[in-house]
Short mmCIF file of C-alpha atoms in Angstrom, two decimals:
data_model
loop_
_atom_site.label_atom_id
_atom_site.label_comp_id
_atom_site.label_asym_id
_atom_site.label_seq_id
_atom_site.Cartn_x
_atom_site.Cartn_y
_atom_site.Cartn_z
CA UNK A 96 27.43 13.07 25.32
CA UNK A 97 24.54 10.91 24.76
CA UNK A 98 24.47 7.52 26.58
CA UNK A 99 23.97 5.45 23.22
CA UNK A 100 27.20 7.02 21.68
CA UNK A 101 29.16 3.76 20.32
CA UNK A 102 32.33 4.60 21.66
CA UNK A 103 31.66 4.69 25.16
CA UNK A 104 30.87 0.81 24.90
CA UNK A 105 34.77 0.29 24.38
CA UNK A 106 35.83 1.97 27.66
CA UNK A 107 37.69 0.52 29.61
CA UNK A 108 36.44 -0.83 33.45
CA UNK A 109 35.59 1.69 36.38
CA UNK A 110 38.27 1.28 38.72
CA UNK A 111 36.19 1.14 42.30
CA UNK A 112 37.17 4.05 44.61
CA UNK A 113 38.28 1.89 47.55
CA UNK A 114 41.16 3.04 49.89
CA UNK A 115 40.92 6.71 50.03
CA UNK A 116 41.53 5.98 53.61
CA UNK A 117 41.14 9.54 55.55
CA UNK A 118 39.53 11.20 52.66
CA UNK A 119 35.86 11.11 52.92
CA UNK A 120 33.13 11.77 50.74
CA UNK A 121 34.05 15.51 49.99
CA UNK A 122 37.46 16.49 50.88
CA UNK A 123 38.89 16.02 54.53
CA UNK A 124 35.87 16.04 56.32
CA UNK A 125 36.07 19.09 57.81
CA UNK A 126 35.23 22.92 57.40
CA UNK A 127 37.58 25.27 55.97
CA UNK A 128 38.07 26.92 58.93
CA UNK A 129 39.33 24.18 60.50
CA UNK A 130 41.45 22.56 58.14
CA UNK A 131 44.86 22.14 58.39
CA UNK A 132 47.14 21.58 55.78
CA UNK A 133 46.28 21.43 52.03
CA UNK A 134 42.64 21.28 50.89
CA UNK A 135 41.85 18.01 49.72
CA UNK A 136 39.33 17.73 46.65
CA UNK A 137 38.29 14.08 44.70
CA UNK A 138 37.77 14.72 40.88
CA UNK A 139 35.56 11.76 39.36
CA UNK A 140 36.91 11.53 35.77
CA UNK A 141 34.96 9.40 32.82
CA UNK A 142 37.50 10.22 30.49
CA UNK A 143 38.42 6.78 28.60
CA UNK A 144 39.79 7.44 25.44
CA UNK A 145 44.30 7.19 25.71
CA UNK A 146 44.75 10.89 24.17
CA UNK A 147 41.48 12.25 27.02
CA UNK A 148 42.41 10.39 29.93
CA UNK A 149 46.10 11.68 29.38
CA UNK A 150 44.61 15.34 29.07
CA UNK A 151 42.76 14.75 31.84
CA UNK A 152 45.55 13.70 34.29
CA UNK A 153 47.95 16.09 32.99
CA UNK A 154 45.93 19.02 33.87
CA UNK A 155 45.17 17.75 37.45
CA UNK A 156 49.07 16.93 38.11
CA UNK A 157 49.54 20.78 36.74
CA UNK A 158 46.99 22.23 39.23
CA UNK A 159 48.69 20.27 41.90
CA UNK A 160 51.83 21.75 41.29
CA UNK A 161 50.55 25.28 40.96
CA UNK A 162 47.94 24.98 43.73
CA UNK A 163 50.27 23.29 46.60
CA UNK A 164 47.14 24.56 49.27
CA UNK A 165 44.63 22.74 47.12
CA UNK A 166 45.01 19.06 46.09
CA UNK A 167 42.93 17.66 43.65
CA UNK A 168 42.93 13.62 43.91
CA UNK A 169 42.05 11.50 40.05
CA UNK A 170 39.68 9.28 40.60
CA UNK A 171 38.73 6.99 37.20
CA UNK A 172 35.32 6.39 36.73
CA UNK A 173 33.62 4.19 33.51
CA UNK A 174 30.20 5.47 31.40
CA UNK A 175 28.96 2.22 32.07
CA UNK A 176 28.32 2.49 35.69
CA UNK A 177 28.76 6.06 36.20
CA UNK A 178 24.58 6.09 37.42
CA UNK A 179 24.78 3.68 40.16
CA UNK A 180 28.08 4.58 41.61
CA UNK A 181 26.87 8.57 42.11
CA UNK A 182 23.69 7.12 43.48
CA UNK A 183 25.39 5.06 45.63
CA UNK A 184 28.33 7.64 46.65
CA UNK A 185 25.36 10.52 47.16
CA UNK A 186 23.04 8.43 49.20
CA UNK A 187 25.90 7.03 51.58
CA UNK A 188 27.43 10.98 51.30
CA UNK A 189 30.94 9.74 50.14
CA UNK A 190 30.94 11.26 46.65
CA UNK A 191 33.92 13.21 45.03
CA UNK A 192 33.99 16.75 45.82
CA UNK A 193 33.91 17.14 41.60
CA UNK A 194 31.95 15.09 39.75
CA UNK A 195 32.02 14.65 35.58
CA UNK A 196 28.61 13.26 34.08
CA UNK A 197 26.38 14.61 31.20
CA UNK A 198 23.63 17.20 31.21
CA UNK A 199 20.41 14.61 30.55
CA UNK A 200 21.50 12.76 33.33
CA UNK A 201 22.41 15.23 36.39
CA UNK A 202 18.43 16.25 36.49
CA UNK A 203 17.85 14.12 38.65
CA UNK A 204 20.84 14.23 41.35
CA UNK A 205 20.08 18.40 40.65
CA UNK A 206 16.27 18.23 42.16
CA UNK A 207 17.25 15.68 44.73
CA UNK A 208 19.57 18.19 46.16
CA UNK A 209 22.81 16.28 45.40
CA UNK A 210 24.70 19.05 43.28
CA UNK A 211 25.75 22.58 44.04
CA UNK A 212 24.13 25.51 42.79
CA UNK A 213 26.94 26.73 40.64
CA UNK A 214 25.93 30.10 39.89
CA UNK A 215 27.46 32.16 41.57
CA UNK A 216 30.39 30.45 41.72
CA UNK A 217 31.21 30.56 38.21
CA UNK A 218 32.99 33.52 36.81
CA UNK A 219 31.18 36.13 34.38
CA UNK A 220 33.96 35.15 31.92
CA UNK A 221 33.42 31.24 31.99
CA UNK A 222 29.62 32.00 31.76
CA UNK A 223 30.07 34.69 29.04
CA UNK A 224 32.01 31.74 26.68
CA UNK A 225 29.26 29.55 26.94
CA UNK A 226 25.98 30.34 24.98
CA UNK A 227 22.89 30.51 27.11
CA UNK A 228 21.17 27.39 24.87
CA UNK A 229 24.13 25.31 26.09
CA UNK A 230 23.67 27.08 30.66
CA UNK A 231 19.94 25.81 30.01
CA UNK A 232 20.85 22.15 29.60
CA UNK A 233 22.52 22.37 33.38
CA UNK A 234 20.21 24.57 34.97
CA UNK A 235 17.26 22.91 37.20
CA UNK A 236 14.37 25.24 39.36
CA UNK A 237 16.77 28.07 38.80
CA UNK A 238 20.03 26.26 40.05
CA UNK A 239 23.44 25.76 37.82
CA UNK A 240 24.11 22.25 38.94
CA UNK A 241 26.68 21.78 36.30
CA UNK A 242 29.43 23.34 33.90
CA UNK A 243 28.90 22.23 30.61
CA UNK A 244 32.14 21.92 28.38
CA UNK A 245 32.02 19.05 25.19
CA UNK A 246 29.14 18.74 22.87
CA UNK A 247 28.64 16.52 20.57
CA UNK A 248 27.04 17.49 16.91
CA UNK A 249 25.21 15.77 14.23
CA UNK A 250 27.42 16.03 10.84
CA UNK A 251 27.73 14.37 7.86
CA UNK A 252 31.25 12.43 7.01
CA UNK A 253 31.24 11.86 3.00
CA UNK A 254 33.34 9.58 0.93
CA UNK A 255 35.35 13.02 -1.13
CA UNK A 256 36.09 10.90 -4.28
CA UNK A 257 32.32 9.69 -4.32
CA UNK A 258 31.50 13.46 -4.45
CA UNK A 259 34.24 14.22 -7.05
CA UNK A 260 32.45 11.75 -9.68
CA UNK A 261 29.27 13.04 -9.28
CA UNK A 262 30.03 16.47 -9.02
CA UNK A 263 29.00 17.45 -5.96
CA UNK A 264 30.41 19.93 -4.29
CA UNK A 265 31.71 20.42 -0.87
CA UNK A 266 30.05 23.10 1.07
CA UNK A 267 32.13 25.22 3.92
CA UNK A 268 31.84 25.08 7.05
CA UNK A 269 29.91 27.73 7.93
CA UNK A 270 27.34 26.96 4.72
CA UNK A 271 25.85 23.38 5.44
CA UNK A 272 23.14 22.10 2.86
CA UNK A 273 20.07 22.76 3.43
CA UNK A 274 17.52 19.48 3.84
CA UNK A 275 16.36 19.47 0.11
CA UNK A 276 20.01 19.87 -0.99
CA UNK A 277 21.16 17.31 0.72
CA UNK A 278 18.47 14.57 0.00
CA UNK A 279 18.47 15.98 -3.57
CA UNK A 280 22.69 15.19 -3.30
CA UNK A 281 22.32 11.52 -2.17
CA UNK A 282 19.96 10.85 -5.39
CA UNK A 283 22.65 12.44 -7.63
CA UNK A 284 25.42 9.63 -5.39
CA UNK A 285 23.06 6.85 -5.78
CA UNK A 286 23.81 4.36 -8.62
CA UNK A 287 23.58 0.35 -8.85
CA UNK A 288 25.90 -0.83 -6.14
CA UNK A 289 26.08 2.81 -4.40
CA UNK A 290 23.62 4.62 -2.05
CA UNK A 291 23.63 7.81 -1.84
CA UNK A 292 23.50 7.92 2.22
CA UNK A 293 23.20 5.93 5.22
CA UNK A 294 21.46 6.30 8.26
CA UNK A 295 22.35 4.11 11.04
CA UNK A 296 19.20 3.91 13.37
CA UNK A 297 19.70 1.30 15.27
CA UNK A 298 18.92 3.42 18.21
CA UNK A 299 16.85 6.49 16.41
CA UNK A 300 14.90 8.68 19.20
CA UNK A 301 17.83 10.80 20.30
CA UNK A 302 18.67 11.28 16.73
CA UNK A 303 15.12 12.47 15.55
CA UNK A 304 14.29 14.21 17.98
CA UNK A 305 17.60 15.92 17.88
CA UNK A 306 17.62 17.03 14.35
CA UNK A 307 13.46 17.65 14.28
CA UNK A 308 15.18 21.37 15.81
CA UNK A 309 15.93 21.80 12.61
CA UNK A 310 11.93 22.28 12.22
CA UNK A 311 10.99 23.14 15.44
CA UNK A 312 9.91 19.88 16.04
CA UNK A 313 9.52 19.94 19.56
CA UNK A 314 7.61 17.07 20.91
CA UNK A 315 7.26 18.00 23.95
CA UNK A 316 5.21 20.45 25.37
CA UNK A 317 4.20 22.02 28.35
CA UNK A 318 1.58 24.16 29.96
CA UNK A 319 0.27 24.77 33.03
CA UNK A 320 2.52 22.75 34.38
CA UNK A 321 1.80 19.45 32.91
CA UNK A 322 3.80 18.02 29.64
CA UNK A 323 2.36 16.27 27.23
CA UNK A 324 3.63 14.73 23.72
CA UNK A 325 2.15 16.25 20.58
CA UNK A 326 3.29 15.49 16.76
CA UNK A 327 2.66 17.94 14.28
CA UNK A 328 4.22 19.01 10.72
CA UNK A 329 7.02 20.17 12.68
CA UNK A 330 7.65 16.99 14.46
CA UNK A 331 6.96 14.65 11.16
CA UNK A 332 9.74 16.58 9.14
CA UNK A 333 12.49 14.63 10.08
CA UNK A 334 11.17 10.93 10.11
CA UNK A 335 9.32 11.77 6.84
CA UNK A 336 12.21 13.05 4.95
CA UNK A 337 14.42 9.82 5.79
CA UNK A 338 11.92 7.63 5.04
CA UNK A 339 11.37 9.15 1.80
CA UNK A 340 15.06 8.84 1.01
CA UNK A 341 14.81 4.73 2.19
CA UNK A 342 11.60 4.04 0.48
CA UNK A 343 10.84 6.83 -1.97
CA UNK A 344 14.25 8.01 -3.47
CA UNK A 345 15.74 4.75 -2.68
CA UNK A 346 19.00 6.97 -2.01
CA UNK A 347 19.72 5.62 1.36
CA UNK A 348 20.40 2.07 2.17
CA UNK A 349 17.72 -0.05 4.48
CA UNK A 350 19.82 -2.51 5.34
CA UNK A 351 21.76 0.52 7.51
CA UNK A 352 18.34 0.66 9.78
CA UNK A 353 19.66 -1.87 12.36
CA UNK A 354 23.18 -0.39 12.25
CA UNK A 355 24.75 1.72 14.60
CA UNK A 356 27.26 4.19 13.37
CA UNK A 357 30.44 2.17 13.83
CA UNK A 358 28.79 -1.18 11.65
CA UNK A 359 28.34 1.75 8.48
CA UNK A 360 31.82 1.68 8.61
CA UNK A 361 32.50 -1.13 6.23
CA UNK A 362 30.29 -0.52 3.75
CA UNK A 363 31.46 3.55 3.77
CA UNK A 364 34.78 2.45 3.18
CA UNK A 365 33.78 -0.10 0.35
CA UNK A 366 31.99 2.35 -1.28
CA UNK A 367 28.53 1.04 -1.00
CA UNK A 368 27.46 4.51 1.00
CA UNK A 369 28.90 8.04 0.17
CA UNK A 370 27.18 9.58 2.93
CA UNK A 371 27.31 8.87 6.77
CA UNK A 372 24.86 11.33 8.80
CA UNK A 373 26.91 10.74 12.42
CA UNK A 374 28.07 12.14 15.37
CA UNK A 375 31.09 14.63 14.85
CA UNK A 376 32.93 11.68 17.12
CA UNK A 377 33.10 9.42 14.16
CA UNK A 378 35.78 11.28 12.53
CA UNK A 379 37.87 9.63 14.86
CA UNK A 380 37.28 6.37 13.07
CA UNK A 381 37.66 7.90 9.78
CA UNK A 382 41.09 8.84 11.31
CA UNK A 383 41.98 5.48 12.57
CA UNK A 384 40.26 2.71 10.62
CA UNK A 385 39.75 4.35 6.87
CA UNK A 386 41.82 2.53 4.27
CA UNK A 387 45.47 3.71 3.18
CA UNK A 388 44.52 6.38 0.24
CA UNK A 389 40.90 7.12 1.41
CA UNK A 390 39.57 10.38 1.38
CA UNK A 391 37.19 11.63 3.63
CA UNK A 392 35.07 15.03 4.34
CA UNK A 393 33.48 16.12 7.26
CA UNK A 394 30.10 18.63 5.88
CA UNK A 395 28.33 20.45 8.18
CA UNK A 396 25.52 20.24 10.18
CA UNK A 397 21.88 19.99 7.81
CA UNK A 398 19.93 22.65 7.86
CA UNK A 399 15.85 23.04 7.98
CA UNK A 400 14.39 26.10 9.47
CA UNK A 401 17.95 26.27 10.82
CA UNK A 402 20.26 24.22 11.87
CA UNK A 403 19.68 24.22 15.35
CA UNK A 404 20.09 20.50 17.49
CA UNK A 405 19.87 18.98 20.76
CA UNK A 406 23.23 19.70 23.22
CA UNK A 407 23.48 17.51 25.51
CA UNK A 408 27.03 17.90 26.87
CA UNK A 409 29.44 16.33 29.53
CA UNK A 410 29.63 17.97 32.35
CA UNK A 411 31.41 19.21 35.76
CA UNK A 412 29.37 19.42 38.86
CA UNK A 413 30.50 19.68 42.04
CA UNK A 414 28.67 17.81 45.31
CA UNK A 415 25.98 19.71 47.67
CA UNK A 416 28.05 17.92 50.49
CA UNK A 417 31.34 19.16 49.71
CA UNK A 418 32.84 21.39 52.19
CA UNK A 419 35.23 23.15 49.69
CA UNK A 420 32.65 24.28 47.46
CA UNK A 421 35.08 27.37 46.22
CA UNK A 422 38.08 25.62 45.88
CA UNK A 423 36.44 22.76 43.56
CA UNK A 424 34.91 25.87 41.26
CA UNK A 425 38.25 27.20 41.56
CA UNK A 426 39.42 23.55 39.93
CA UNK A 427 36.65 23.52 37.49
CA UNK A 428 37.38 27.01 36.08
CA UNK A 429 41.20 25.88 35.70
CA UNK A 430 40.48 22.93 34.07
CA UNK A 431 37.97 24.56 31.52
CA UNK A 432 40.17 27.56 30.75
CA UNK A 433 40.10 28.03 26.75
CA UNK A 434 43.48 26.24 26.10
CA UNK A 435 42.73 23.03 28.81
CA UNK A 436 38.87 23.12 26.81
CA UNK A 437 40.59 22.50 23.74
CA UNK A 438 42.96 20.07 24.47
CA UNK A 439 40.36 18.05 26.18
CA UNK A 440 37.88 18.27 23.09
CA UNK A 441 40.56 16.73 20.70
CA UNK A 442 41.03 14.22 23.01
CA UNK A 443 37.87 13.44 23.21
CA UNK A 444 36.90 14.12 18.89
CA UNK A 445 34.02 16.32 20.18
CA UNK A 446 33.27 20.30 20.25
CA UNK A 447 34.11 22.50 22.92
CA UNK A 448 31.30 24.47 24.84
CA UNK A 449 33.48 28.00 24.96
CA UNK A 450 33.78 30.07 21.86
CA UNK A 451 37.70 31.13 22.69
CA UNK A 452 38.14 27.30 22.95
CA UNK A 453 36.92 26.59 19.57
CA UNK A 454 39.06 29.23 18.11
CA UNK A 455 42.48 27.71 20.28
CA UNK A 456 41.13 24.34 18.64
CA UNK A 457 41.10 25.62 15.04
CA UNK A 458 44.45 26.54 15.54
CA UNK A 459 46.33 23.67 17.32
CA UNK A 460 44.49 21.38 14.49
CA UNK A 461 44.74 24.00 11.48
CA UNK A 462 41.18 22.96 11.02
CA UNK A 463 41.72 19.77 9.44
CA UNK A 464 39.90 16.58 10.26
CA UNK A 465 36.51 18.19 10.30
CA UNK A 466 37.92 20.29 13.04
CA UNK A 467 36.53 23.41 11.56
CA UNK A 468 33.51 22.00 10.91
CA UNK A 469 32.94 21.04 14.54
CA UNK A 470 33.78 24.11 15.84
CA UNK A 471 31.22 26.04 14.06
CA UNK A 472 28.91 23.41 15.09
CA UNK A 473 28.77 24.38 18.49
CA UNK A 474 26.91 27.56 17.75
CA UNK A 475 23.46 25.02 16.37
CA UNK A 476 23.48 23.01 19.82
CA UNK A 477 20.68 24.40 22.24
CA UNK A 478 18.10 22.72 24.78
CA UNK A 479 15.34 20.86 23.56
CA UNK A 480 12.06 20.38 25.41
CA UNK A 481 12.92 16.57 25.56
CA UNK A 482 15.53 17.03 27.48
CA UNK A 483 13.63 18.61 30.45
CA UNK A 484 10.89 16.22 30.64
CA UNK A 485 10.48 13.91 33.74
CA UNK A 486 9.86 10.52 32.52
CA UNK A 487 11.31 10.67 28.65
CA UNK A 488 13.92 8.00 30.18
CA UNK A 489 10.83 5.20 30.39
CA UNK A 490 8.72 7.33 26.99
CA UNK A 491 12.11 6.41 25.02
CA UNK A 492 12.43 2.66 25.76
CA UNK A 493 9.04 1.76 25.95
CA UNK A 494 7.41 3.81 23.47
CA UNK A 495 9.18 6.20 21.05
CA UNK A 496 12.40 3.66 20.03
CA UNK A 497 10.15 0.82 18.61
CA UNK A 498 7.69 3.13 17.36
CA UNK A 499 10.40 4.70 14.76
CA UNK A 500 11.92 1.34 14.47
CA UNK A 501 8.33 0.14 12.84
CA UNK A 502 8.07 3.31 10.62
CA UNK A 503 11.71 3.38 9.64
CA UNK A 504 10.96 -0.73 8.71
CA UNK A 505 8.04 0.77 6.66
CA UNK A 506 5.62 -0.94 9.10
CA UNK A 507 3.20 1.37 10.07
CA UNK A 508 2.41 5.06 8.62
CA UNK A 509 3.14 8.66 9.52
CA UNK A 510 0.37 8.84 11.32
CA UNK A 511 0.34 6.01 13.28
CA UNK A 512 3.69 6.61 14.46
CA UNK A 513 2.21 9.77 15.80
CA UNK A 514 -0.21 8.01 17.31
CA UNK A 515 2.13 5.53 19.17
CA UNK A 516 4.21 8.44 20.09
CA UNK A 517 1.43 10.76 21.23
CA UNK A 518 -0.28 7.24 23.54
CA UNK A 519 2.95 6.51 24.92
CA UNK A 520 3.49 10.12 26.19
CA UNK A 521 0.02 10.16 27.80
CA UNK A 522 0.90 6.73 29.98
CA UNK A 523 4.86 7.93 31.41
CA UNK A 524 4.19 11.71 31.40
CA UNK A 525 3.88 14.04 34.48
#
């Protein structure tokens, strides 16, 4: 999921892939034809988290003993590094035969020729389970370099006895609150000690321009061939409304501006915020850290136009240099089946890419924990231009992060954050 999720900075260390001995970059070495003996396949993991990374190895040991002509080798990789080591591993062609990343960030190893054109070796039924929104986040010039399979979703976690006392209802699932509802709920939660919501945006481009979808806030456009950024009503929507609730309403807290999500935490469970807009991931704090007694809600996704948002999901690709090509999509399709999906979602507290997946993970959880929730959240998650654009990397950093960090500080105007946005687009852009 996206690179500034909070959890990822607690995984553990990449283990370096030293002393695979015989097995070069992509199996054995050789063709099919002339292998003897089992196929030999590396899988490059980034699983972390105990319940994941237990999931993960589970299901190769499984193949292995099912699949005694095809052996699939673990190899543990870390978030942190993940970029230079497939970099490094593609350049000097020893890279795993199957390689786990995220959709923003295979791009680039796509049009340098690095990952296999997937397509068409991808079953109909694996590509039928997967909404086309989610294929378009992988696919590069026409080419599948990647099988999407968790998402992760923008949701609201509430404090349930805070919404109790004020009389707000919960909605279900399926019927999240509409923009106005919600910022019209956070006034009704706000009181002298108590804000209503708050929005951690310590890092706040991804999440803007993720939930201006909602609006069809777009940013970036493109024709002719050349992309340029533009901000409009559409694109405004967003940073206007939660500025309005900081400095208008007063229903959100400031002081949450230079949080991320896990430093809301405290205050949430003290009461000072009833309302965490988050990642569907931080349920798994609620899980772990909340106080003996506390109760907790998951709502669904906020709605605008709709309640469409960015997917960016994690990813299986397999290596342009492997020489078992079939037998690694063979692996993939395995380890993605709707039950292995599921089981690697929970592990992971994120949503699941294929619809019969979703439905196995409303069962095995009975829908609690915000499971059902995050299920039907998967349906919202689409491409967004930004995602697509060469040179949003550099646009981000430089331009768009402490352009919303001055607007969301209530130092410069609606329209000069356009500005700022619209300038810094013209110098990276191409």
């Amino acid at each position: 999921m996206l690179r500034t999720r909070f959890r990822r900075l607690a995984a553990a260390a990449a283990v370096a892939v030293v002393g695979l001995g015989a097995l070069t970059a992509c199996g054995d070495g050789g063709d099919d034809e002339a292998t003897s003996g089992p196929v030999k396949l590396r899988f490059l993991s980034l699983a972390w988290q105990k319940e994941s990374l237990q999931a993960n190895k589970d299901l190769v040991a499984k193949w292995n003993a099912e699949h005694p002509d095809i052996q699939v080798e673990y190899v543990q990789g870390d978030w942190n590094s993940i970029h230079d080591q497939l970099l490094t591993s593609f350049e000097g062609g020893d890279a795993a035969d199957i390689v786990h990343y995220e959709a923003s960030a295979i791009g680039e190893f796509s049009k340098q020729g690095y990952l296999a054109d997937l397509s068409k070796l991808v079953s109909d039924d694996l590509k039928g389970q997967i909404d086309k929104g989610v294929w378009d986040t992988v696919t590069y010039d026409g080419k599948v370099t990647g099988v999407p399979f968790l998402l992760e979703s923008q949701v609201v976690i509430a404090n349930k006895k805070l919404l109790d006392a004020a009389g707000v209802a919960v909605p279900p699932a399926d019927g999240g609150w509409t923009w106005d509802e919600f910022q019209a709920n956070a006034q009704k939660l706000t009181k002298p000690g108590q804000y209503g919501a708050a929005w951690a945006l310590k890092s706040p481009t991804n999440r803007v321009l993720n939930l201006a979808l909602n609006f069809d806030g777009k940013f970036f456009y493109t024709d002719g061939g050349r992309t340029e950024v533009r901000v409009g009503d559409a694109e405004k929507e967003v940073p206007k409304r939660i500025h309005d609730m900081i400095y208008t309403a007063k229903s959100a807290s400031p002081e949450a501006l230079g949080m991320s999500g896990a430093d809301t935490l405290p205050g949430f469970f003290g009461g000072k915020y009833a309302m965490l807009p988050g990642s569907v991931s931080l349920r798994q704090q609620m899980v772990e850290q909340a106080p003996a007694g506390f109760e907790w809600v998951t709502l669904p996704p906020i709605k605008g136009l709709s309640s469409k948002q960015a997917a960016n999901p994690q990813t299986l690709s397999v290596a342009e240099d492997s020489k078992h090509k079939k037998q690694a999509a063979q692996f993939i399709e395995f380890f993605l089946n709707p039950t292995n999906m599921a089981a690697l979602a929970k592990g992971d507290w994120l949503v699941p890419t294929g619809k019969k997946a979703n439905e196995e993970l409303v069962k095995l959880t009975g829908g609690k924990q915000g499971w059902d929730v995050a299920a039907d959240s998967a349906a919202d998650l689409t491409v967004a231009p930004f995602q697509q654009a060469q040179g949003y990397p550099e646009w981000k950093t430089k331009y768009a992060t402490p352009a919303l960090q001055q607007y969301f500080a209530n130092k410069i105007t609606l329209d000069q954050l356009g500005t700022q946005l619209v300038d810094g687009g013209k110098q990276v852009l191409r």
